[in-house]
Each structure stands twice: as structure tokens, then as C-alpha cells.
Amino acid sequence: MNYTTKQIAEITQSQLIGNKDLKIQHIAFDSRSIYSVIKTAFIAINTPTNSGEKYISQAIEKGIKIIISENFHPEFDGITWIIVENSVKFLQELAKYQVEKNPQLKTIGITGSNGKTIVKEWLYQCLWNEMPTVKSPKSFNSQIGLPLSLLQISEKHQLGIFEVGISKPSEMQVLEDIFSPKIGVLTHIGTAHSSNFKNEEELISEKILLFKNSKTIIFNGDNVLVYNKIKDIYPEKKLISFGLENRNDVKIISDPENLNEEIKVQYFNEEFSFPANQRDEATLTNALALVCVMKELHFSNEKIIEKINALKAVEMRLESVNGVRNNLIINDSFNLDLDSLIIAYQFIKQYNKAEKTLILTDIIDVKEDEFSLYNKVADLTNEQNFSQVFLIGTQITRFKEKFKAKTFTFRKTKELIESQQLEQLENQLILLKGARIFEIDKIKKHLELQKHDTVLEINLNSIIHNINVHKALLKPETKVCAMVKAYSYGLGGYEIAEFLQHHHIDYLGVAFADEGVDLRKNGITTPILVMNPEQGSYDTIIDYNLEPEIYSLRVLELFTHQLQLKGIQRKYPIHLKIETGMHRLGFKEYEIDELLAQLKKYNVKVASIFSHLSSSDIPEEKEYTLSQIEIFKRVSDKIIKELDYKPIRHILNSSGITNYTDYQFDMVRIGIGMIGISPTPEIKEQLQNAVTFKTVISQISEVKKGDSIGYSRRYKAEKDTRVATIPVGYADGIPRLIGNKIGFVGIHKEKVPIIGNICMDMLMADIGNIAAKDGDEVIIFNGNPTLEEFSEYCKTIPYEVLTSISRRVKRIYIKN
């Protein structure tokens, strides 16, 4: 898309207020994820449940100069407005124009209940390097998502692959008017969103409206109603049915369960084979859809086999979690209908646990009579040989007698948790399958492997207080990047990030892509900088809108190649790391000319330029630190001079903020300072302890003089005393080296020595005559002793102490 504001107003018959010559190449609809303000307009989308106009001020604060809105807001100066009658219809009209403007584009439209996104992504993997291809990002397929996808089309594209999704009647007619694919693909029709339709026939009729003007329809013909309806309505079109039933034009004629045999496909009168590791029904039918499309595009059988062999998996929604008592938890609480239940049952077959337990809720938002629905559910479930089944809800529990396994019923999730029956599960695979309203994630948390007596207590109010202490040293416009890498220095990734996002932190920093993915999956929308982007993680970084550190020409080339591979149209944000003296990662000064030349070739935007200070906490190294800053300033000045925009610059860490405040540039990075650690005494006095590691006394023993304590008899009592056994050990992050009176813990506000060798799961402390008893609190650090003192026992720094605390230690978050 590349229009002036005047052109867009004319195309959509909208009112223009302001500069008629401003260029628009991208339309942003979420003020939280605006990645660039250059040639970008923000559209305030109004829906029956939400007004996008309340986010206009946030978009303008980020630098947006063009607003598309249903109402004019004159209180904002210097803004160009495109005033529209209806924001959603505006998008649809503009998208329709964009499609019609590019008649050269061969289009593939994919609809159905299940499999749309996987088929689209796999098709793109197969076709992107055969011809310039554009596709829907992620699952953009709705009344808003499809138009936004279509606006990516440009003159260079020869092929477009787009998802089209509906949830109620009359929606498809609107979308078909915008987008009429030349090749239509119908994936599996199931029960998703069926509650808004009178019956299955109405759902199918609505879906296949997309193909009204298609030349070819490729469809899953396993559903008899689908098969007959498409044949009846579109007899004049080229029809290709695929699936597992024998009536289909394209089908599998080998035994998928015979792992020693390749998958043999019959395409009309042809036969060919390809290897397949994953052989569940959903995967195989999706592969058949690919075969049909590639045949329609005149690929040879050899080429099709080559493409299928090169496919990469598309992320599934199911997750596995280690649980207490050697249980394995498979959590699939994203959605629940009959089809997703089948997929979950297929998924758990790959695990070798002999005993299996199912926790299943009512199926919501499906228009099918209860008797028929839950009889099907029971029949499917009975085939899986679960040891026991827990049913939750008011509907499914009425069909308890249909389930052959030992079955328990509960009206609410809370009742099951409180029943204590989950505590009896041991050595089980536990499948959690529930509709979201039942909050089945609470069961996952209840069953996860964690300890309760031993906790790491994090005070969120102290964290924000400590950030504000540091911000008081900065200019109001200076941004802050909070480092939440390494599980937020051991404090917990999502919980800390969510709190910081709530307090409008500008950036979050993580070490690896998977840390960023966890945050995105938990609803974090703040920009996330990935400091160590491994080559194998580029796909994930792009899919989850993460922003990578680029530290070499090799990495720049590899990452931009992946952007091209995935068909990313927008300029993707990257962060340039400059080597200034750490001798770790980063562009050397002599590489900058070549870097600048390469940047002009690639579809990226430099979001920031940064470096690391090696010794900002050491006063004796001030001269070296200032030399690092000078190199950074010189190199970054050179880069900015060559760019037509100004990226963010940042070099200061927590100690740099306090010791080198004059060099804050555009942003600073805070890490250990959030927790209450600072090398600067006057700052340290203002900070609050944000983390406390504590547990309780398991048992107190009377020990006689000369008695040995713990493994190897390394410690013998010097006098009659009392010894407290404490349930933490080196598996929790307490190093063995601090045993035998090197380290101390706090009991009743007194420091008492750790004696004997520290065990994997416990340690012993000499409490002498302290009036302590079983169950009394024990402070490992950040009371008496402090975190700094504990770090000295361990002969290390607070960073290592915090990041060494095991994940099995339960984190508790305090917020007033």
C-alpha cells in the first residue's frame, strides 16, 4: 500500500482535514504495538463493545501524525485527519480497492472451521520462493483482519494466500465482496462457532459463499453434507475433493498407522508417496490440501514431495508441564469443541505414560443437542482408556454414566480443587481440556511441580518504587527498558512483566526468544528486545513480534533472509549492538560503513542503537567507562547521520544510571536496580528490598557434643546444642560451599550458622538456645542476612544468587 492522504480520502469518499500530501504505507490499529510512525496512520476502530477513539492520544504520543477516525478531535494539534463514516467499512473499501488495483495477483482463499492457519502457513512455506507471495499474518481472517491482510498486497506480488473466517450469518457475503479468490480452499468443517447458525447446513452454506466467483474449489470432502452441497451449488466449477474417505478425488491409499510405510496418495488416477513422521488425521488432511493446491499450480509430483519434506511444524496450542508426584500435565484450555477434543486425544498418543486421567468441562458455544453431543464425547473418550475422568459443569455431568472409566463430577473447577482428589494422582498423564470460562488453568497451577513451604517473596510495590528512584535521576523524556531476562533475574517472567506493563514501562529486555514468547502468550504487548537471538529462533521472533539484537553482518543477513522467507512486508524493528570495549558481541567501528550499506538493502528499521558498559559500578574504571561512552557516541552519530530517522540510543545499565547520568541518551536499561541493589550508597539508602527468600523449620533435633551432622560427617557438634533442619538445598539454589559455618540464615531475627554439608533438598543450622520451634520462619536472605551478605557467603554477586534459585521454589507476589 502506498497512497497519499488525499488519494485514500478520495478512494473511500472520506473527509480529509489537514495535509493532503502525506504518504501512508501502513495502517496501525493497536496503539500498543505501533512499530513505526513513518508513513503510518492510526485507525481508531469502533466496535459495539469498544471505541478505538480512546486510544488516539496514545498513538499521537508515539508520534503518529495521521489519524483515521469516525470523529474529529480538534484538541490535538498538528494532526491530519481522515474522517470516515464507519471505521470497519472504511478498511473493507480500501482493501477491496487494493485487490482490484492488482489484477496480476493469483489469489488463494482458505476458509473452514479447523486447519485454516496451518494450511495457509504450509502453503506459504511451499510457494514463497517459487513466486513473490503475500499472506495473511498470523490468524488475521475476520471482518477487520482480512482487510488488514489484503492491504499488504503490492505490485510485486504474484500470489496471495489469505485466510477468511466467520462466526455468524451474513459475514461471508461482506468478505466475499472484498475478496473473491481464484482458488478456493475449504478445510475441515466442524463445530467451532456453530452456535450462531441454525444448523450445520446453514454453516456450510455461509462458508462456501466465499467461492461464488472462484474458478477452482479444493475442499475437504469427508463431510457428506459438504461434499454434496458443493457439488450441487457449484457444478460448473473445477471441483477437487480431498480427505480420508474413499469418495474423494485425492485420498490416502496406504495404512497411516504402518510407520514402516510411506504415505501413499492417489490424486485422481495418479499415485505417489512421501514420508511422514506425524500421522494424525488433521495433519494428513492438511497435507492433502497442500497437494491439491500445488497440483493446481502445476507442480510436478517430485517437486510436491520435495516441498512437503521441507515443511516445518506450525506451533500447536497444547503444552506439557511437569507436575507433582511425577505427573505429566497436558494443558489444552485454549478452546473446546468436538474437533479440538479429537486433536487433543491424538496428541496424547505420543506419550508413553501407562496411566491417563482426563479433566473435561462442558462444551460451550456449540449448537447441538446435549444428548447427541455428549454421547459422542463419551464414545470418543471411552476409546482412550483413561484410568479416571473428572467432569466439570452443569451439562456434561448429567452424562456421567456414559463414561466407562471411573468418573467424578463437579459443578465448578474450584470444587474439584477443594475436593483433594487431585492429590491422589500419581505417575499419570493428566489431560486438561476445558472451555476458557471454567478457568481450568487453575488446575494446572495446582498440579504443577512446586514447593509451598519454601517461597521467593517478591514485593511488586518495591520494584516500582526502585524504578522511580532511578527515574528521578533522568530527564522526563528518557525511556526505560526493564530487563526481565533470565526469568526476571529469577523473580518470575510474566508476573514482573505484566506489572511493569501496567505501569507503562517503555521496553522489556529478555535474553532469548522463548522468554519473549512466554510473555507474549501471557498477554504482554509492550515492545520486547531479545538480547541473544539464536539463529534457530528467528521464526519465533517474527511470529511473536519480538525485536532482535543484531550484532554482526552475518546475523543481519540471516535474520533478513528469514523476514523474506516469511513474507514480512513492513520494515521490521531491529536493535544494533555496538562493540565499545566489552569484547563480547557487537559491530566493531571499522564495520560500520559496510553495515550502513547493508541496511539500505534490507526491509528493516533500526529501532535502537546500544552498547554495554563493562565497569560502570567501579569508580576506579571511570576513565575506561567514559572511553566506552565516547566510542558509542561517535559510532551511533555516524549511523544516525546516514539514516533518515533517529533511532533510540541507550548504553546505561542500573549502575550507569546513578554514576553516569549525563550520558542517558534516549533510554536506559534497569535490571538489578529494580530489586534494590546499587553500588552508590546515597541511592542504596533510598531503595527497598524487593525480594525475600524464606522457608520454615521442618524439625528441631537435640544434638550432643561430638555428634556428626549430615553427609560425610564433615561437621561434629562442638557442644550440646539444637539443630534445625530446613527444607532447602542445592537443588533450590543454595550452593554446597556455604555449609559448615561459612554461610548463615536468619531465625527469629538472629543469624545462625549453617552446619554440615548442604544436601540436595535440605540444610541444617545450629540454633543453640534460640526459642524456635518446628514451622517457624527461616530467612535465607533479604532480612538478616541481606542479599548482599548472602552473596558474599557464596563468593559471587547478587545476580548469580537470584538466577540460581530453582524454578521449583514457589514465587509469591505482593502488591498493596
mmCIF file of C-alpha atoms in Angstrom, residues 171-485:
data_model
loop_
_atom_site.group_PDB
_atom_site.id
_atom_site.type_symbol
_atom_site.label_atom_id
_atom_site.label_comp_id
_atom_site.label_asym_id
_atom_site.label_seq_id
_atom_site.Cartn_x
_atom_site.Cartn_y
_atom_site.Cartn_z
ATOM 1 C CA GLU A 171 -20.442 -12.143 7.440
ATOM 2 C CA MET A 172 -19.112 -14.114 4.455
ATOM 3 C CA GLN A 173 -21.102 -12.090 1.922
ATOM 4 C CA VAL A 174 -19.319 -8.952 3.144
ATOM 5 C CA LEU A 175 -15.897 -10.593 2.943
ATOM 6 C CA GLU A 176 -16.538 -12.152 -0.470
ATOM 7 C CA ASP A 177 -17.423 -8.723 -1.802
ATOM 8 C CA ILE A 178 -13.961 -7.557 -0.713
ATOM 9 C CA PHE A 179 -12.038 -10.665 -1.767
ATOM 10 C CA SER A 180 -13.018 -13.285 -4.362
ATOM 11 C CA PRO A 181 -10.237 -15.883 -4.503
ATOM 12 C CA LYS A 182 -9.393 -17.515 -7.828
ATOM 13 C CA ILE A 183 -8.665 -20.754 -5.992
ATOM 14 C CA GLY A 184 -10.897 -21.518 -3.011
ATOM 15 C CA VAL A 185 -9.827 -23.950 -0.283
ATOM 16 C CA LEU A 186 -12.250 -25.372 2.275
ATOM 17 C CA THR A 187 -10.643 -27.140 5.231
ATOM 18 C CA HIS A 188 -12.431 -29.289 7.799
ATOM 19 C CA ILE A 189 -15.923 -28.126 8.780
ATOM 20 C CA GLY A 190 -16.510 -28.687 12.477
ATOM 21 C CA THR A 191 -18.392 -27.282 15.428
ATOM 22 C CA ALA A 192 -16.355 -24.104 16.043
ATOM 23 C CA HIS A 193 -18.719 -21.057 16.095
ATOM 24 C CA SER A 194 -21.649 -23.297 15.124
ATOM 25 C CA SER A 195 -23.865 -21.954 17.913
ATOM 26 C CA ASN A 196 -24.642 -18.850 15.838
ATOM 27 C CA PHE A 197 -26.117 -20.915 12.996
ATOM 28 C CA LYS A 198 -29.444 -22.758 12.811
ATOM 29 C CA ASN A 199 -27.754 -25.994 11.808
ATOM 30 C CA GLU A 200 -24.695 -27.431 10.105
ATOM 31 C CA GLU A 201 -26.174 -26.883 6.656
ATOM 32 C CA GLU A 202 -26.509 -23.139 7.257
ATOM 33 C CA LEU A 203 -22.899 -23.003 8.496
ATOM 34 C CA ILE A 204 -21.631 -24.782 5.375
ATOM 35 C CA SER A 205 -23.740 -22.620 3.050
ATOM 36 C CA GLU A 206 -22.313 -19.475 4.636
ATOM 37 C CA LYS A 207 -18.688 -20.697 4.422
ATOM 38 C CA ILE A 208 -18.830 -21.680 0.752
ATOM 39 C CA LEU A 209 -20.239 -18.300 -0.289
ATOM 40 C CA LEU A 210 -16.550 -17.314 -0.469
ATOM 41 C CA PHE A 211 -16.220 -19.441 -3.618
ATOM 42 C CA LYS A 212 -19.041 -17.741 -5.577
ATOM 43 C CA ASN A 213 -16.600 -16.332 -8.144
ATOM 44 C CA SER A 214 -13.746 -18.827 -7.769
ATOM 45 C CA LYS A 215 -12.621 -20.865 -10.793
ATOM 46 C CA THR A 216 -11.411 -23.825 -8.720
ATOM 47 C CA ILE A 217 -12.672 -25.141 -5.369
ATOM 48 C CA ILE A 218 -10.482 -27.506 -3.365
ATOM 49 C CA PHE A 219 -12.435 -28.908 -0.428
ATOM 50 C CA ASN A 220 -12.329 -31.472 2.362
ATOM 51 C CA GLY A 221 -14.948 -33.959 1.233
ATOM 52 C CA ASP A 222 -15.011 -36.196 4.297
ATOM 53 C CA ASN A 223 -18.181 -34.461 5.453
ATOM 54 C CA VAL A 224 -21.002 -35.866 3.274
ATOM 55 C CA LEU A 225 -23.070 -32.689 3.610
ATOM 56 C CA VAL A 226 -20.126 -30.558 2.440
ATOM 57 C CA TYR A 227 -19.391 -32.948 -0.411
ATOM 58 C CA ASN A 228 -22.953 -32.958 -1.747
ATOM 59 C CA LYS A 229 -23.623 -29.242 -1.204
ATOM 60 C CA ILE A 230 -20.557 -28.065 -3.121
ATOM 61 C CA LYS A 231 -21.330 -30.484 -5.960
ATOM 62 C CA ASP A 232 -24.925 -29.201 -6.115
ATOM 63 C CA ILE A 233 -24.217 -25.460 -5.852
ATOM 64 C CA TYR A 234 -21.050 -25.201 -7.975
ATOM 65 C CA PRO A 235 -21.315 -27.905 -10.687
ATOM 66 C CA GLU A 236 -19.838 -25.594 -13.322
ATOM 67 C CA LYS A 237 -16.571 -25.010 -11.394
ATOM 68 C CA LYS A 238 -13.486 -27.171 -11.253
ATOM 69 C CA LEU A 239 -14.023 -29.195 -8.058
ATOM 70 C CA ILE A 240 -11.299 -31.186 -6.266
ATOM 71 C CA SER A 241 -12.222 -33.046 -3.087
ATOM 72 C CA PHE A 242 -9.605 -34.365 -0.651
ATOM 73 C CA GLY A 243 -9.750 -36.357 2.558
ATOM 74 C CA LEU A 244 -9.581 -39.762 4.157
ATOM 75 C CA GLU A 245 -12.875 -41.108 2.737
ATOM 76 C CA ASN A 246 -12.751 -43.214 -0.415
ATOM 77 C CA ARG A 247 -15.175 -40.955 -2.351
ATOM 78 C CA ASN A 248 -12.642 -38.115 -2.550
ATOM 79 C CA ASP A 249 -10.648 -37.279 -5.686
ATOM 80 C CA VAL A 250 -7.484 -37.028 -3.601
ATOM 81 C CA LYS A 251 -7.005 -39.527 -0.767
ATOM 82 C CA ILE A 252 -4.562 -41.696 1.138
ATOM 83 C CA ILE A 253 -4.464 -45.317 -0.038
ATOM 84 C CA SER A 254 -1.830 -46.648 2.370
ATOM 85 C CA ASP A 255 -2.142 -47.511 6.079
ATOM 86 C CA PRO A 256 -1.116 -44.353 8.023
ATOM 87 C CA GLU A 257 -0.538 -46.414 11.172
ATOM 88 C CA ASN A 258 2.135 -48.514 9.486
ATOM 89 C CA LEU A 259 5.192 -46.435 10.341
ATOM 90 C CA ASN A 260 7.396 -48.565 8.073
ATOM 91 C CA GLU A 261 5.426 -47.450 5.031
ATOM 92 C CA GLU A 262 5.384 -44.021 3.384
ATOM 93 C CA ILE A 263 2.099 -42.160 2.964
ATOM 94 C CA LYS A 264 0.758 -43.102 -0.467
ATOM 95 C CA VAL A 265 -1.552 -40.566 -2.126
ATOM 96 C CA GLN A 266 -3.911 -41.090 -5.030
ATOM 97 C CA TYR A 267 -4.546 -37.879 -6.975
ATOM 98 C CA PHE A 268 -7.338 -38.792 -9.387
ATOM 99 C CA ASN A 269 -5.577 -41.510 -11.457
ATOM 100 C CA GLU A 270 -2.032 -40.769 -10.257
ATOM 101 C CA GLU A 271 -0.219 -42.259 -7.276
ATOM 102 C CA PHE A 272 2.844 -41.037 -5.387
ATOM 103 C CA SER A 273 4.312 -41.351 -1.879
ATOM 104 C CA PHE A 274 6.021 -39.171 0.697
ATOM 105 C CA PRO A 275 7.459 -39.848 4.190
ATOM 106 C CA ALA A 276 5.623 -38.520 7.256
ATOM 107 C CA ASN A 277 6.507 -38.640 10.940
ATOM 108 C CA GLN A 278 3.289 -37.060 12.204
ATOM 109 C CA ARG A 279 0.281 -39.111 11.071
ATOM 110 C CA ASP A 280 -2.768 -37.844 12.926
ATOM 111 C CA GLU A 281 -5.863 -37.186 10.818
ATOM 112 C CA ALA A 282 -5.619 -33.403 10.982
ATOM 113 C CA THR A 283 -2.010 -33.356 9.744
ATOM 114 C CA LEU A 284 -2.671 -35.803 6.917
ATOM 115 C CA THR A 285 -5.770 -33.986 5.620
ATOM 116 C CA ASN A 286 -3.917 -30.665 5.765
ATOM 117 C CA ALA A 287 -1.098 -32.258 3.723
ATOM 118 C CA LEU A 288 -3.652 -33.413 1.131
ATOM 119 C CA ALA A 289 -4.893 -29.822 0.809
ATOM 120 C CA LEU A 290 -1.326 -28.778 0.014
ATOM 121 C CA VAL A 291 -1.038 -31.483 -2.619
ATOM 122 C CA CYS A 292 -4.225 -30.283 -4.328
ATOM 123 C CA VAL A 293 -3.165 -26.632 -4.425
ATOM 124 C CA MET A 294 0.338 -27.396 -5.712
ATOM 125 C CA LYS A 295 -1.074 -29.680 -8.409
ATOM 126 C CA GLU A 296 -3.429 -26.874 -9.424
ATOM 127 C CA LEU A 297 -0.368 -24.613 -9.704
ATOM 128 C CA HIS A 298 1.222 -27.237 -12.000
ATOM 129 C CA PHE A 299 3.933 -28.523 -9.694
ATOM 130 C CA SER A 300 5.412 -31.909 -10.556
ATOM 131 C CA ASN A 301 4.972 -34.805 -8.142
ATOM 132 C CA GLU A 302 8.703 -34.731 -7.423
ATOM 133 C CA LYS A 303 8.514 -31.041 -6.567
ATOM 134 C CA ILE A 304 5.480 -31.579 -4.322
ATOM 135 C CA ILE A 305 7.273 -34.340 -2.404
ATOM 136 C CA GLU A 306 10.329 -32.090 -2.022
ATOM 137 C CA LYS A 307 8.167 -29.264 -0.667
ATOM 138 C CA ILE A 308 6.291 -31.490 1.803
ATOM 139 C CA ASN A 309 9.554 -32.958 3.101
ATOM 140 C CA ALA A 310 10.823 -29.440 3.824
ATOM 141 C CA LEU A 311 7.776 -28.347 5.847
ATOM 142 C CA LYS A 312 8.298 -27.015 9.342
ATOM 143 C CA ALA A 313 5.789 -27.636 12.098
ATOM 144 C CA VAL A 314 3.291 -24.924 12.999
ATOM 145 C CA GLU A 315 3.096 -24.382 16.746
ATOM 146 C CA MET A 316 0.337 -26.332 18.486
ATOM 147 C CA ARG A 317 -1.683 -24.882 21.340
ATOM 148 C CA LEU A 318 -1.196 -27.835 23.681
ATOM 149 C CA GLU A 319 1.512 -27.527 26.331
ATOM 150 C CA SER A 320 3.101 -30.106 28.587
ATOM 151 C CA VAL A 321 4.079 -29.320 32.173
ATOM 152 C CA ASN A 322 5.853 -31.439 34.769
ATOM 153 C CA GLY A 323 3.608 -31.945 37.745
ATOM 154 C CA VAL A 324 3.864 -33.039 41.344
ATOM 155 C CA ARG A 325 4.085 -36.767 42.138
ATOM 156 C CA ASN A 326 5.676 -37.490 38.748
ATOM 157 C CA ASN A 327 2.566 -36.488 36.828
ATOM 158 C CA LEU A 328 2.752 -35.023 33.321
ATOM 159 C CA ILE A 329 0.138 -32.343 32.621
ATOM 160 C CA ILE A 330 -1.056 -31.748 29.052
ATOM 161 C CA ASN A 331 -2.872 -28.418 29.089
ATOM 162 C CA ASP A 332 -5.272 -27.554 26.271
ATOM 163 C CA SER A 333 -7.550 -24.888 27.682
ATOM 164 C CA PHE A 334 -7.489 -22.637 24.603
ATOM 165 C CA ASN A 335 -10.836 -23.788 23.264
ATOM 166 C CA LEU A 336 -13.148 -26.780 23.418
ATOM 167 C CA ASP A 337 -15.281 -28.320 20.721
ATOM 168 C CA LEU A 338 -15.574 -31.851 19.420
ATOM 169 C CA ASP A 339 -12.853 -31.360 16.840
ATOM 170 C CA SER A 340 -10.273 -29.922 19.207
ATOM 171 C CA LEU A 341 -11.045 -32.747 21.636
ATOM 172 C CA ILE A 342 -10.176 -35.247 18.915
ATOM 173 C CA ILE A 343 -6.922 -33.404 18.199
ATOM 174 C CA ALA A 344 -6.034 -33.472 21.907
ATOM 175 C CA TYR A 345 -6.724 -37.200 22.082
ATOM 176 C CA GLN A 346 -4.479 -37.735 19.068
ATOM 177 C CA PHE A 347 -1.797 -35.566 20.622
ATOM 178 C CA ILE A 348 -1.510 -37.523 23.870
ATOM 179 C CA LYS A 349 -0.876 -40.764 21.992
ATOM 180 C CA GLN A 350 2.750 -39.753 21.537
ATOM 181 C CA TYR A 351 3.375 -40.064 25.295
ATOM 182 C CA ASN A 352 4.224 -43.368 26.948
ATOM 183 C CA LYS A 353 2.544 -42.886 30.320
ATOM 184 C CA ALA A 354 0.645 -46.078 31.139
ATOM 185 C CA GLU A 355 -1.989 -44.340 33.282
ATOM 186 C CA LYS A 356 -4.034 -41.425 31.944
ATOM 187 C CA THR A 357 -6.518 -39.080 33.586
ATOM 188 C CA LEU A 358 -8.927 -36.714 31.828
ATOM 189 C CA ILE A 359 -10.315 -33.459 33.236
ATOM 190 C CA LEU A 360 -13.084 -32.256 30.914
ATOM 191 C CA THR A 361 -15.599 -29.388 31.135
ATOM 192 C CA ASP A 362 -18.895 -28.512 29.493
ATOM 193 C CA ILE A 363 -18.594 -27.709 25.800
ATOM 194 C CA ILE A 364 -19.723 -24.114 25.331
ATOM 195 C CA ASP A 365 -20.916 -22.218 22.239
ATOM 196 C CA VAL A 366 -21.893 -25.261 20.168
ATOM 197 C CA LYS A 367 -25.398 -25.527 18.760
ATOM 198 C CA GLU A 368 -26.059 -29.244 19.074
ATOM 199 C CA ASP A 369 -28.470 -31.001 21.369
ATOM 200 C CA GLU A 370 -26.799 -32.117 24.590
ATOM 201 C CA PHE A 371 -27.783 -35.764 24.244
ATOM 202 C CA SER A 372 -26.167 -36.138 20.828
ATOM 203 C CA LEU A 373 -23.096 -34.047 21.704
ATOM 204 C CA TYR A 374 -22.169 -35.699 24.992
ATOM 205 C CA ASN A 375 -22.875 -39.189 23.711
ATOM 206 C CA LYS A 376 -20.259 -38.505 21.017
ATOM 207 C CA VAL A 377 -17.884 -37.110 23.648
ATOM 208 C CA ALA A 378 -18.350 -40.198 25.849
ATOM 209 C CA ASP A 379 -17.863 -42.586 22.932
ATOM 210 C CA LEU A 380 -14.633 -40.818 21.901
ATOM 211 C CA THR A 381 -13.404 -40.686 25.487
ATOM 212 C CA ASN A 382 -14.114 -44.348 26.149
ATOM 213 C CA GLU A 383 -11.786 -45.284 23.287
ATOM 214 C CA GLN A 384 -8.859 -43.558 25.003
ATOM 215 C CA ASN A 385 -8.715 -45.912 28.016
ATOM 216 C CA PHE A 386 -8.436 -43.234 30.695
ATOM 217 C CA SER A 387 -7.991 -44.569 34.225
ATOM 218 C CA GLN A 388 -10.317 -41.908 35.551
ATOM 219 C CA VAL A 389 -12.302 -38.957 34.320
ATOM 220 C CA PHE A 390 -13.204 -35.727 36.125
ATOM 221 C CA LEU A 391 -16.171 -33.886 34.602
ATOM 222 C CA ILE A 392 -16.837 -30.202 35.380
ATOM 223 C CA GLY A 393 -20.003 -28.275 34.594
ATOM 224 C CA THR A 394 -23.786 -28.478 34.704
ATOM 225 C CA GLN A 395 -24.280 -30.187 31.326
ATOM 226 C CA ILE A 396 -21.626 -32.852 30.903
ATOM 227 C CA THR A 397 -22.022 -34.102 34.461
ATOM 228 C CA ARG A 398 -25.547 -35.292 33.635
ATOM 229 C CA PHE A 399 -23.966 -37.863 31.313
ATOM 230 C CA LYS A 400 -21.624 -39.388 33.888
ATOM 231 C CA GLU A 401 -22.984 -42.897 33.301
ATOM 232 C CA LYS A 402 -21.906 -42.799 29.652
ATOM 233 C CA PHE A 403 -18.230 -42.761 30.617
ATOM 234 C CA LYS A 404 -16.723 -46.206 31.229
ATOM 235 C CA ALA A 405 -13.743 -45.042 33.309
ATOM 236 C CA LYS A 406 -14.038 -44.253 36.989
ATOM 237 C CA THR A 407 -15.806 -40.893 36.772
ATOM 238 C CA PHE A 408 -16.192 -37.980 39.215
ATOM 239 C CA THR A 409 -18.388 -34.921 38.703
ATOM 240 C CA PHE A 410 -18.145 -31.311 39.875
ATOM 241 C CA ARG A 411 -20.151 -28.219 39.030
ATOM 242 C CA LYS A 412 -17.153 -25.860 39.226
ATOM 243 C CA THR A 413 -13.370 -26.054 38.906
ATOM 244 C CA LYS A 414 -12.994 -24.762 42.439
ATOM 245 C CA GLU A 415 -14.972 -27.736 43.797
ATOM 246 C CA LEU A 416 -12.604 -30.209 42.141
ATOM 247 C CA ILE A 417 -9.517 -28.456 43.543
ATOM 248 C CA GLU A 418 -11.026 -28.309 47.030
ATOM 249 C CA SER A 419 -12.076 -31.982 46.948
ATOM 250 C CA GLN A 420 -8.449 -33.098 47.445
ATOM 251 C CA GLN A 421 -8.973 -35.832 44.835
ATOM 252 C CA LEU A 422 -6.256 -34.343 42.635
ATOM 253 C CA GLU A 423 -3.805 -35.099 45.447
ATOM 254 C CA GLN A 424 -4.332 -38.810 44.789
ATOM 255 C CA LEU A 425 -3.000 -38.634 41.223
ATOM 256 C CA GLU A 426 0.468 -40.122 40.803
ATOM 257 C CA ASN A 427 2.543 -41.171 37.760
ATOM 258 C CA GLN A 428 -0.295 -40.050 35.456
ATOM 259 C CA LEU A 429 -0.630 -38.255 32.170
ATOM 260 C CA ILE A 430 -3.307 -35.671 33.006
ATOM 261 C CA LEU A 431 -5.115 -34.088 30.055
ATOM 262 C CA LEU A 432 -6.790 -30.762 30.881
ATOM 263 C CA LYS A 433 -9.409 -29.982 28.249
ATOM 264 C CA GLY A 434 -11.754 -27.160 29.060
ATOM 265 C CA ALA A 435 -13.649 -24.168 27.833
ATOM 266 C CA ARG A 436 -11.980 -20.948 28.962
ATOM 267 C CA ILE A 437 -14.806 -19.815 31.243
ATOM 268 C CA PHE A 438 -14.018 -22.725 33.583
ATOM 269 C CA GLU A 439 -10.524 -21.311 34.277
ATOM 270 C CA ILE A 440 -9.008 -24.746 34.033
ATOM 271 C CA ASP A 441 -5.548 -23.144 34.197
ATOM 272 C CA LYS A 442 -6.106 -23.070 37.963
ATOM 273 C CA ILE A 443 -5.920 -26.866 37.957
ATOM 274 C CA LYS A 444 -2.656 -26.710 36.025
ATOM 275 C CA LYS A 445 -1.199 -24.347 38.616
ATOM 276 C CA HIS A 446 -2.464 -26.581 41.404
ATOM 277 C CA LEU A 447 -0.762 -29.647 39.889
ATOM 278 C CA GLU A 448 2.476 -28.017 38.761
ATOM 279 C CA LEU A 449 5.720 -29.100 40.351
ATOM 280 C CA GLN A 450 6.419 -26.553 43.076
ATOM 281 C CA LYS A 451 7.118 -26.281 46.772
ATOM 282 C CA HIS A 452 4.902 -24.304 49.106
ATOM 283 C CA ASP A 453 6.767 -24.022 52.421
ATOM 284 C CA THR A 454 9.741 -22.529 50.624
ATOM 285 C CA VAL A 455 8.945 -19.321 48.758
ATOM 286 C CA LEU A 456 10.591 -16.434 46.996
ATOM 287 C CA GLU A 457 8.511 -13.435 48.009
ATOM 288 C CA ILE A 458 8.544 -10.545 45.534
ATOM 289 C CA ASN A 459 7.197 -7.137 46.505
ATOM 290 C CA LEU A 460 5.949 -5.504 43.308
ATOM 291 C CA ASN A 461 5.423 -2.164 45.001
ATOM 292 C CA SER A 462 9.109 -2.113 45.954
ATOM 293 C CA ILE A 463 10.094 -2.823 42.360
ATOM 294 C CA ILE A 464 8.161 0.159 41.018
ATOM 295 C CA HIS A 465 9.486 2.299 43.911
ATOM 296 C CA ASN A 466 13.065 1.378 42.943
ATOM 297 C CA ILE A 467 12.416 2.152 39.286
ATOM 298 C CA ASN A 468 11.049 5.559 40.271
ATOM 299 C CA VAL A 469 14.140 6.275 42.395
ATOM 300 C CA HIS A 470 16.245 5.758 39.276
ATOM 301 C CA LYS A 471 13.807 7.663 37.034
ATOM 302 C CA ALA A 472 14.122 10.667 39.321
ATOM 303 C CA LEU A 473 17.704 10.995 38.036
ATOM 304 C CA LEU A 474 16.571 11.085 34.415
ATOM 305 C CA LYS A 475 15.013 13.625 32.078
ATOM 306 C CA PRO A 476 11.236 13.203 31.762
ATOM 307 C CA GLU A 477 11.513 12.158 28.115
ATOM 308 C CA THR A 478 14.129 9.443 28.715
ATOM 309 C CA LYS A 479 12.658 5.990 28.151
ATOM 310 C CA VAL A 480 13.249 2.976 30.410
ATOM 311 C CA CYS A 481 13.877 -0.598 29.326
ATOM 312 C CA ALA A 482 13.339 -3.078 32.161
ATOM 313 C CA MET A 483 15.477 -6.190 31.873
ATOM 314 C CA VAL A 484 13.347 -9.256 32.570
ATOM 315 C CA LYS A 485 15.784 -11.790 31.145
#
